[in-house]
Coordinates of C-alpha atoms in Angstrom, one line a residue:
M83 CA 65.9 90.8 109.3
N84 CA 68.0 88.5 111.3
S85 CA 66.9 88.7 115.1
R86 CA 70.6 89.5 116.1
P87 CA 71.5 93.0 115.3
Y88 CA 75.0 92.2 114.8
P89 CA 75.3 88.5 113.9
W90 CA 78.8 88.7 112.9
E91 CA 79.9 89.5 116.3
Q92 CA 79.7 85.7 117.3
F93 CA 82.8 85.1 115.2
Y94 CA 84.7 87.8 116.7
P95 CA 88.1 86.7 118.7
P96 CA 87.5 86.1 122.3
G97 CA 87.5 89.4 124.5
L98 CA 86.7 91.7 121.4
R99 CA 83.1 93.1 121.3
W100 CA 81.6 94.9 118.2
D101 CA 81.0 98.2 120.6
C102 CA 84.3 98.3 121.8
P103 CA 85.8 101.8 122.1
I104 CA 87.1 103.3 119.1
P105 CA 89.4 106.0 119.9
A106 CA 89.4 109.0 117.4
S107 CA 92.3 111.6 117.6
T108 CA 94.2 113.8 115.1
V109 CA 96.6 112.2 112.8
P110 CA 99.8 113.8 114.3
Q111 CA 98.8 112.5 117.6
L112 CA 99.2 108.9 116.4
L113 CA 102.8 109.7 115.6
E114 CA 103.5 111.7 118.8
A115 CA 102.1 108.8 120.8
A116 CA 104.5 106.2 119.0
A117 CA 107.4 108.5 119.3
A118 CA 106.7 109.0 123.2
A119 CA 106.5 105.2 123.6
D120 CA 109.5 103.9 121.6
G121 CA 111.2 106.7 119.9
D122 CA 114.5 104.9 118.9
R123 CA 112.4 102.2 117.2
T124 CA 113.0 102.3 113.4
V125 CA 109.8 103.4 111.5
V126 CA 111.0 103.2 108.0
H127 CA 113.5 101.1 106.3
F128 CA 114.0 102.2 102.7
R129 CA 117.0 100.8 100.7
D130 CA 119.7 100.7 103.2
W131 CA 118.4 104.1 104.9
T132 CA 116.2 104.1 108.3
I133 CA 114.6 106.8 110.3
S134 CA 113.5 106.4 114.0
Y135 CA 110.0 107.2 115.3
K136 CA 111.4 110.4 117.0
E137 CA 113.5 111.5 113.9
L138 CA 110.2 111.2 111.8
Q139 CA 108.5 113.3 114.3
A140 CA 111.3 115.8 114.2
Q141 CA 111.5 116.1 110.4
A142 CA 107.9 116.6 110.2
E143 CA 107.5 119.1 112.7
K144 CA 110.7 121.0 110.8
L145 CA 108.5 121.0 107.5
A146 CA 105.5 122.0 109.6
A147 CA 107.3 125.0 110.9
S148 CA 108.3 125.9 107.6
L149 CA 105.1 125.7 106.0
L150 CA 103.6 127.9 108.8
A151 CA 106.2 130.4 108.6
K152 CA 105.6 130.7 104.7
G153 CA 101.9 131.2 105.4
Y154 CA 101.2 127.7 103.8
G155 CA 99.5 126.1 107.0
G156 CA 96.1 126.6 108.6
D157 CA 92.9 126.1 106.4
R158 CA 94.9 125.4 103.3
C159 CA 95.4 122.5 100.8
I160 CA 98.9 121.1 99.9
A161 CA 99.2 118.6 97.2
L162 CA 101.5 115.5 98.0
Y163 CA 102.8 114.2 94.6
M164 CA 104.9 111.2 95.5
P165 CA 105.7 107.5 94.9
N166 CA 106.7 105.4 97.8
S167 CA 109.3 107.4 99.7
P168 CA 110.3 108.5 103.0
Y169 CA 109.5 112.1 101.8
H170 CA 105.7 111.1 101.7
L171 CA 105.6 110.2 105.6
I172 CA 107.5 113.4 106.5
A173 CA 105.3 115.5 104.2
F174 CA 102.2 113.9 105.1
F175 CA 102.7 114.3 109.1
G176 CA 104.1 117.7 108.5
I177 CA 101.4 119.0 106.3
L178 CA 98.9 118.0 108.9
R179 CA 101.0 119.2 111.8
A180 CA 100.8 122.7 110.2
G181 CA 97.0 122.4 110.2
A182 CA 96.8 122.2 106.6
R183 CA 95.2 119.4 104.4
V184 CA 96.9 116.9 102.4
V185 CA 95.6 116.5 98.7
H186 CA 97.2 113.1 97.0
L187 CA 98.2 113.6 93.5
S188 CA 98.9 110.2 91.8
P189 CA 102.3 109.7 89.9
L190 CA 100.4 107.9 87.0
D191 CA 97.7 110.8 86.8
A192 CA 97.5 112.2 83.5
R193 CA 98.1 116.0 83.2
R194 CA 94.2 116.7 82.9
E195 CA 93.6 114.7 86.2
L196 CA 96.4 116.4 88.0
A197 CA 95.1 120.0 86.7
H198 CA 91.6 118.9 88.0
K199 CA 92.7 118.0 91.5
M200 CA 94.8 121.3 91.8
T201 CA 91.9 123.3 90.6
D202 CA 89.0 121.5 92.6
S203 CA 90.9 121.4 95.8
G204 CA 92.3 124.9 95.6
A205 CA 95.8 123.8 96.4
Q206 CA 98.6 126.0 95.4
T207 CA 101.7 124.1 96.8
I208 CA 103.0 120.9 95.7
V209 CA 105.4 118.7 97.6
T210 CA 107.1 116.3 95.3
T211 CA 110.3 114.6 94.3
N212 CA 112.7 114.2 91.4
V213 CA 111.9 110.5 90.2
G214 CA 109.3 109.6 87.4
G215 CA 108.7 112.7 85.9
M216 CA 106.8 114.1 88.8
F217 CA 109.1 117.1 89.3
E218 CA 108.8 118.0 85.9
N219 CA 105.1 117.7 85.8
A220 CA 104.9 119.9 88.9
V221 CA 106.9 122.5 87.4
K222 CA 104.6 122.3 84.2
L223 CA 101.6 122.8 86.5
M224 CA 103.1 125.8 87.9
E225 CA 104.0 127.3 84.6
D226 CA 100.1 126.8 83.8
G227 CA 99.3 128.9 86.6
L228 CA 97.8 126.0 88.9
A229 CA 100.6 126.1 91.5
G230 CA 102.7 129.1 93.1
T231 CA 105.3 126.8 94.8
V232 CA 107.0 123.3 94.3
I233 CA 108.9 122.0 97.2
V234 CA 111.2 119.0 95.7
G235 CA 113.0 116.5 97.7
D236 CA 116.1 114.8 96.1
D237 CA 115.7 111.1 96.2
A238 CA 119.6 110.9 96.2
A239 CA 119.2 111.6 100.0
F240 CA 118.1 107.8 100.5
G241 CA 121.2 106.4 98.7
D242 CA 121.3 103.9 95.8
P243 CA 120.3 101.8 94.1
G244 CA 117.6 104.3 93.3
P245 CA 115.6 104.8 90.0
A246 CA 116.6 107.3 87.3
R247 CA 116.5 110.9 88.9
D248 CA 115.5 114.2 87.3
A249 CA 117.9 117.2 87.4
I250 CA 116.3 119.7 89.9
I251 CA 116.3 123.0 87.9
E252 CA 116.6 126.1 90.0
R253 CA 113.9 128.6 89.2
D254 CA 111.4 131.0 90.8
G255 CA 109.0 129.0 92.7
V256 CA 110.9 126.0 93.1
I257 CA 112.8 125.3 96.3
R258 CA 114.7 122.2 97.5
F259 CA 113.1 120.3 100.5
D260 CA 116.1 120.3 102.8
E261 CA 116.6 124.1 102.1
F262 CA 112.7 124.8 102.7
C263 CA 112.8 123.1 106.1
S264 CA 114.7 125.8 107.9
A265 CA 112.4 127.6 110.1
P266 CA 112.3 127.2 114.0
V267 CA 109.7 125.1 115.5
P268 CA 107.0 127.6 116.7
P269 CA 106.0 127.9 120.5
E270 CA 102.6 126.4 119.7
W271 CA 101.0 124.7 116.9
P272 CA 97.7 125.4 115.1
A273 CA 94.6 124.0 117.1
V274 CA 93.6 121.0 115.1
G275 CA 90.7 119.0 116.0
P276 CA 89.5 115.4 115.1
D277 CA 86.7 116.8 113.1
D278 CA 88.8 118.9 111.0
I279 CA 89.4 117.8 107.4
A280 CA 92.9 115.9 107.1
L281 CA 92.7 114.7 103.4
L282 CA 91.0 115.1 100.1
Q283 CA 91.5 111.8 98.6
Y284 CA 90.2 111.9 94.8
T285 CA 88.5 108.7 93.7
G286 CA 87.6 108.0 90.4
G287 CA 84.5 106.5 88.5
T288 CA 83.6 105.0 85.2
T289 CA 83.0 108.4 83.7
G290 CA 83.9 112.1 84.4
L291 CA 86.7 113.5 86.5
P292 CA 87.6 112.2 90.1
K293 CA 85.9 113.6 93.1
G294 CA 87.5 114.4 96.3
A295 CA 86.2 112.2 99.3
I296 CA 86.5 114.4 102.7
L297 CA 88.4 112.7 105.2
T298 CA 88.9 114.0 108.7
H299 CA 91.5 113.4 111.2
A300 CA 88.5 111.3 113.2
N301 CA 87.7 109.4 110.0
L302 CA 91.4 108.3 109.5
S303 CA 92.3 107.8 113.2
A304 CA 89.1 105.8 113.8
A305 CA 89.7 103.4 110.8
V306 CA 93.2 102.7 112.2
S307 CA 91.6 102.1 115.6
Q308 CA 89.1 99.7 113.9
Y309 CA 91.9 97.6 112.5
D310 CA 94.1 97.8 115.5
A311 CA 91.3 96.5 117.8
W312 CA 90.6 93.6 115.3
Y313 CA 94.3 92.6 114.7
S314 CA 95.0 92.9 118.5
G315 CA 92.1 90.6 119.1
L316 CA 93.5 88.2 116.7
Y317 CA 97.3 88.3 117.3
G318 CA 97.8 90.2 120.4
R319 CA 99.9 93.4 120.6
P320 CA 102.9 93.4 118.2
D321 CA 106.4 93.2 119.6
E322 CA 109.8 94.4 118.3
T323 CA 110.0 91.7 115.6
E324 CA 106.9 93.0 113.7
I325 CA 107.9 94.2 110.6
V326 CA 105.5 95.2 107.7
L327 CA 106.5 95.2 104.1
C328 CA 104.8 98.1 102.2
V329 CA 104.8 98.0 98.4
L330 CA 101.5 99.2 98.0
P331 CA 101.4 102.9 97.0
L332 CA 101.2 105.5 99.9
F333 CA 99.0 107.9 97.7
H334 CA 96.1 105.2 97.8
I335 CA 93.9 104.9 100.9
Y336 CA 94.5 101.3 101.5
A337 CA 98.3 101.7 101.9
L338 CA 98.0 105.1 103.6
S339 CA 95.5 104.1 106.4
A340 CA 95.6 100.3 106.6
V341 CA 99.5 100.0 106.2
M342 CA 101.2 103.0 107.1
L343 CA 99.0 104.6 109.7
L344 CA 98.3 101.5 111.2
S345 CA 102.2 100.6 111.5
V346 CA 102.6 103.9 113.3
K347 CA 99.7 103.2 115.5
R348 CA 101.2 99.6 116.5
Q349 CA 104.7 100.9 116.4
C350 CA 106.0 98.7 113.8
E351 CA 109.0 98.9 111.4
L352 CA 107.8 99.6 107.9
V353 CA 110.0 98.4 104.8
L354 CA 109.1 100.6 102.0
H355 CA 109.6 99.7 98.4
M356 CA 109.0 102.3 95.8
R357 CA 107.4 99.9 93.2
F358 CA 106.3 96.3 93.0
D359 CA 108.6 93.7 91.9
A360 CA 107.8 90.1 92.7
G361 CA 111.4 88.8 92.9
K362 CA 112.5 91.6 95.2
V363 CA 109.6 91.2 97.4
L364 CA 110.3 87.4 97.9
E365 CA 113.9 88.5 98.3
D366 CA 113.0 90.8 101.2
I367 CA 110.8 88.8 103.0
E368 CA 113.3 86.3 103.6
R369 CA 116.3 88.7 103.9
R370 CA 114.4 91.1 106.4
K371 CA 112.2 88.6 108.0
I372 CA 109.0 90.5 107.1
T373 CA 106.1 89.2 109.3
S374 CA 103.4 91.2 107.5
F375 CA 102.8 91.7 103.7
P376 CA 99.6 93.4 102.3
G377 CA 99.1 93.5 98.4
V378 CA 96.4 93.6 95.9
P379 CA 95.4 90.7 93.6
T380 CA 97.4 91.6 90.8
M381 CA 100.5 91.2 93.2
W382 CA 99.5 87.9 94.5
I383 CA 98.7 86.8 90.9
A384 CA 102.4 87.7 89.9
I385 CA 103.7 85.9 93.3
V386 CA 102.0 82.7 92.8
N387 CA 103.2 82.4 89.3
H388 CA 106.8 83.6 90.2
P389 CA 109.5 80.9 89.6
D390 CA 111.3 81.9 92.8
L391 CA 108.4 81.4 95.3
M392 CA 109.4 77.9 96.3
N393 CA 113.1 78.8 96.4
R394 CA 112.8 81.5 99.1
D395 CA 112.5 81.3 102.7
I396 CA 109.1 83.1 103.6
S397 CA 108.4 81.3 106.8
S398 CA 108.7 84.6 108.7
L399 CA 105.4 85.7 107.2
Q400 CA 102.7 85.6 109.7
R401 CA 100.1 87.8 107.9
C402 CA 99.1 88.0 104.3
A403 CA 96.4 90.2 103.2
S404 CA 94.7 90.9 99.9
G405 CA 92.7 94.0 99.5
G406 CA 91.6 96.8 96.8
A407 CA 89.9 94.5 94.7
P408 CA 88.0 91.0 94.9
L409 CA 90.8 88.2 95.0
P410 CA 90.3 85.5 92.5
I411 CA 89.3 82.3 94.6
E412 CA 92.0 80.2 92.6
V413 CA 94.8 82.6 93.5
G414 CA 94.0 82.6 97.0
Q415 CA 93.6 78.5 97.1
R416 CA 97.1 78.3 95.0
F417 CA 98.6 80.5 97.3
E418 CA 97.7 78.5 100.4
K419 CA 98.5 75.4 98.7
L420 CA 102.0 76.4 97.9
T421 CA 103.0 78.1 101.1
G422 CA 100.6 77.0 103.8
Q423 CA 99.5 80.7 104.3
R424 CA 96.0 81.7 104.0
L425 CA 95.5 85.1 102.3
A426 CA 93.3 87.3 104.4
G427 CA 91.6 90.1 103.3
G428 CA 88.4 92.1 103.4
W429 CA 86.3 95.1 101.8
G430 CA 86.6 98.8 102.3
M431 CA 86.6 102.0 100.1
T432 CA 88.3 105.2 99.8
E433 CA 85.1 106.7 101.4
T434 CA 85.4 104.5 104.6
S435 CA 89.2 105.2 105.1
P436 CA 88.9 102.4 104.0
S437 CA 88.1 100.0 107.1
G438 CA 85.0 98.0 106.3
T439 CA 85.1 94.1 106.7
N440 CA 87.8 91.5 107.3
L441 CA 88.0 88.0 106.7
L442 CA 89.1 85.5 109.5
P443 CA 92.5 84.0 109.2
F444 CA 91.4 80.6 110.4
G445 CA 88.4 78.4 110.8
E446 CA 86.2 77.6 107.7
T447 CA 87.1 79.4 104.3
R448 CA 84.2 81.1 103.1
H449 CA 84.8 81.3 99.3
G450 CA 83.7 84.8 97.8
S451 CA 83.0 86.3 101.1
I452 CA 84.4 89.8 102.1
G453 CA 84.3 88.9 105.7
I454 CA 82.6 90.4 108.7
P455 CA 82.2 94.0 109.7
L456 CA 85.1 95.3 112.0
P457 CA 84.3 96.7 115.4
G458 CA 82.2 99.9 115.3
I459 CA 81.2 99.5 111.6
E460 CA 77.3 98.9 110.6
L461 CA 76.7 97.2 107.4
Q462 CA 73.4 96.5 105.9
I463 CA 71.8 95.6 102.5
V464 CA 69.1 97.8 101.2
S465 CA 66.9 97.5 98.1
L466 CA 68.6 98.5 94.9
E467 CA 65.1 100.5 94.1
D468 CA 64.8 101.9 97.6
P469 CA 67.8 102.6 99.7
H470 CA 65.7 103.0 102.9
R471 CA 64.3 99.4 102.6
I472 CA 66.6 97.0 104.6
L473 CA 66.7 93.4 103.0
S474 CA 66.8 90.2 104.8
P475 CA 69.7 87.6 104.9
G476 CA 70.2 86.0 101.5
E477 CA 68.7 88.9 99.4
I478 CA 70.7 90.7 97.0
G479 CA 70.7 94.6 97.3
E480 CA 73.3 97.5 98.0
L481 CA 75.6 97.8 100.8
R482 CA 75.3 100.8 102.9
I483 CA 77.9 101.4 105.7
K484 CA 77.9 103.7 109.1
G485 CA 80.8 104.4 111.4
K486 CA 83.5 106.9 112.5
N487 CA 85.4 106.0 109.7
V488 CA 82.9 106.9 107.1
T489 CA 83.5 110.2 104.8
R490 CA 80.9 113.1 105.2
G491 CA 80.7 113.8 101.7
Y492 CA 82.5 114.9 98.5
W493 CA 84.5 117.9 98.1
N494 CA 82.6 120.8 96.1
R495 CA 79.8 118.0 95.3
P496 CA 76.8 118.8 97.5
Q497 CA 74.3 116.9 95.0
E498 CA 76.4 113.9 94.9
T499 CA 77.0 114.0 98.6
A500 CA 73.3 114.3 99.3
S501 CA 72.5 111.3 97.0
S502 CA 75.2 109.1 98.4
F503 CA 73.5 108.9 101.9
A504 CA 70.4 107.5 103.2
D505 CA 69.3 107.2 107.0
G506 CA 72.9 108.3 107.9
F507 CA 74.3 105.5 105.9
F508 CA 76.8 106.0 103.0
L509 CA 75.4 104.1 99.9
T510 CA 78.6 102.1 98.5
G511 CA 77.6 101.2 95.0
D512 CA 78.4 97.6 95.9
V513 CA 75.8 94.9 95.1
G514 CA 75.8 91.9 97.5
Y515 CA 73.9 90.0 100.4
M516 CA 74.6 89.0 104.0
A517 CA 74.1 85.4 104.8
E518 CA 72.2 84.3 108.1
D519 CA 75.4 84.1 110.1
G520 CA 76.5 87.7 109.2
F521 CA 79.4 87.0 106.7
F522 CA 78.9 89.6 103.7
Y523 CA 79.4 88.6 100.0
I524 CA 79.8 91.0 97.0
V525 CA 78.5 89.9 93.7
D526 CA 79.7 93.1 91.8
R527 CA 79.6 97.0 91.6
K528 CA 76.3 98.4 90.9
K529 CA 77.6 100.4 87.9
D530 CA 79.5 97.4 86.4
M531 CA 76.3 95.3 86.2
I532 CA 75.5 93.8 82.5
I533 CA 72.1 93.7 81.7
S534 CA 71.6 91.0 79.2
G535 CA 68.3 90.0 77.6
G536 CA 66.6 91.6 80.9
F537 CA 68.7 89.5 83.1
N538 CA 71.2 91.0 85.7
V539 CA 74.6 89.7 85.0
Y540 CA 77.6 90.4 87.3
P541 CA 81.0 90.5 85.8
Q542 CA 82.8 89.3 89.1
M543 CA 81.1 86.0 89.5
I544 CA 81.8 85.5 85.7
E545 CA 85.7 86.3 86.3
Q546 CA 85.8 84.1 89.3
A547 CA 84.6 81.2 87.3
I548 CA 87.2 81.9 84.3
Y549 CA 90.1 82.3 86.9
E550 CA 89.6 78.4 87.6
H551 CA 90.6 77.7 83.9
P552 CA 94.3 76.6 84.4
A553 CA 95.6 78.5 81.2
V554 CA 94.2 82.0 82.5
A555 CA 96.5 84.4 84.4
E556 CA 94.4 87.7 84.7
C557 CA 90.6 88.3 83.4
I558 CA 88.4 91.2 83.1
V559 CA 84.6 90.9 81.9
I560 CA 82.7 93.8 81.0
G561 CA 79.3 94.2 79.2
A562 CA 79.8 94.8 75.4
P563 CA 76.8 96.4 73.0
D564 CA 74.8 93.5 71.4
S565 CA 72.1 94.1 68.8
Y566 CA 69.7 91.4 70.3
R567 CA 70.2 91.1 73.9
G568 CA 71.4 94.7 74.5
E569 CA 74.4 93.6 76.2
V570 CA 76.7 90.5 76.2
A571 CA 79.3 89.5 78.6
K572 CA 82.9 90.0 76.8
A573 CA 85.7 88.5 78.5
F574 CA 89.5 89.9 78.0
V575 CA 92.3 87.2 79.2
T576 CA 95.9 87.1 79.4
L577 CA 97.4 83.6 79.5
K578 CA 100.0 82.0 81.8
A579 CA 103.3 81.7 80.5
G580 CA 103.6 78.5 78.2
A581 CA 99.9 78.2 78.1
D582 CA 98.2 77.2 74.7
T583 CA 95.8 79.8 73.2
L584 CA 92.3 79.8 74.3
T585 CA 89.3 79.9 72.1
L586 CA 85.7 81.0 73.0
E587 CA 84.3 77.6 72.3
E588 CA 86.7 76.2 74.7
L589 CA 86.3 78.7 77.3
Q590 CA 82.3 78.1 77.0
S591 CA 82.6 74.6 77.3
F592 CA 85.0 75.1 80.4
L593 CA 82.4 77.4 82.0
S594 CA 79.3 75.1 81.0
D595 CA 78.8 73.7 84.6
K596 CA 80.0 77.0 86.3
L597 CA 77.7 79.8 84.6
G598 CA 74.1 80.0 83.6
R599 CA 73.3 80.6 80.0
H600 CA 72.3 84.1 80.5
E601 CA 76.0 84.7 82.3
M602 CA 78.1 82.9 79.6
P603 CA 80.6 85.2 77.7
G604 CA 79.6 85.7 74.2
M605 CA 82.8 87.2 73.1
L606 CA 86.6 86.4 74.3
E607 CA 89.6 88.5 73.6
I608 CA 93.0 87.2 74.3
R609 CA 95.6 90.0 75.2
D610 CA 99.3 90.3 76.0
A611 CA 98.2 92.6 78.9
L612 CA 95.2 94.1 80.8
P613 CA 94.6 97.7 81.7
K614 CA 95.3 98.4 85.4
T615 CA 94.8 101.5 87.8
P616 CA 97.7 103.4 89.2
V617 CA 97.3 100.9 92.4
G618 CA 97.7 97.8 90.3
K619 CA 94.0 96.8 90.2
L620 CA 92.6 95.4 87.1
S621 CA 90.6 98.2 85.4
R622 CA 87.5 97.7 83.2
K623 CA 87.1 101.5 82.4
E624 CA 89.5 101.7 79.4
L625 CA 88.2 98.3 77.9
R626 CA 84.5 99.7 78.2
Q627 CA 85.5 102.9 76.5
E628 CA 87.0 100.8 73.7
E629 CA 83.9 98.7 73.1
L630 CA 81.8 101.8 73.2
S631 CA 84.1 103.4 70.5
R632 CA 84.1 100.2 68.4
A633 CA 80.2 99.9 68.6
A634 CA 80.0 103.6 67.4
G635 CA 82.5 103.1 64.6
A636 CA 80.7 100.0 63.4
A637 CA 77.5 101.9 63.5
K638 CA 79.0 104.9 61.6
D639 CA 80.1 102.4 58.9
L640 CA 76.8 100.8 58.4
A641 CA 75.1 104.3 58.1
L642 CA 77.7 105.2 55.3
K643 CA 77.1 101.9 53.6
A644 CA 73.3 102.6 53.7

């Protein structure tokens, strides 16, 4: 190993140390501190509706008081089924103030996934709103015996223009949000400590139903403290001009922790969009003088290809970040060339709340790197065969992580919890290496690795090369069954507007000096669109299932002909 235990610390901003204090508190204490420091400051700007820090605290406490009065507080789980809406913030802080736990349901979850999360968590109460069919789905869960109460907020409370809204039907078990929040504030709140569970954040895999990562108040608040220490070291403390645009979905850990909770910790204003629209994002950056905009790669792909990009004044932007998935190198380079802004970013995961690493916004650009660990986070590379054996710089293995932000395990999954840790470190499933200077690189997910003719092939490396082709807009590479090599890399591609078609032979010729022969895609499929997860990340899961079904069908046809 490198003789320096934390070689990345040499790149920290002046005055910031890797072992600096990382405060951990309860999540409601973050809001209390912000409201006490600057209660009249706007915390959320949604359409033309605003709410201050002290008003948010008061509304969250009204909900908390009513939850306690109804017996829904304490050690219970409460499902939060929301798009980006002020109701999400009020409910999130209110549920935790009542001493209960939040269970996030995704607006894009199928009924089967919703039912699983309710059953697995034991939640009996759903807090939702009347857009996107969520109220209807919540009522269906109640009819199926999976919920006893649905608390529904009317989106019309935040004015127009809003999305199409569902009618709120009066029936047993359904109560309007404003009517529910009627109990007086109790003389004292339930005792909640940093080590108590705050959130069950369900995270999916390539197979099976999602599992709930257990995140405590300390996990979430420590992650926020790590981000805060890092950004304060880089940029100093924020002032009243700090305005953060949140388009990322708050039911996802990236937006929840690295955007919403961090903004509260730093007493920033949060401009909230219910859904992503590249044109409206550019319009709001100009109109509201946005200073910070975090996104995911698919958002940045849409923005760099948007015809309005060069017609908008986005000079107020001081920080742009990409997270949630690897950013294609070509996209980052193009954004910087067009705007002069460098897309920062990093790596993290649901189980790390999601702090992990960050890239430096200045200095040498290290293409393909996920950056260096944030303060208080230990990252190591260990053998793929033996997670107890630490590898030397440059050797490829699995990333493992340790810190106050890291989950204690999975809800109701003792075996998966036990197999996810080694020597007190969480095994991430990401395959990569650490360079001599302490910068980390990920080559792929362990479970996404293709084994072709006995060689390990990493889809992400192939995707990065394909993105260099001028006709390619989006790309996913998976392993497809192959009778000779076991698996072969198959590329699914969407083309940029106006681009000519692309053949496999043309793509292979373009990649000939960028990839090894064992990495070369053996199959190509052009599509109008590629599957995405609820948070807008490109998703291999559906394509992998298609290929397996196709291979099974072909095998069946051969058997019938025989």
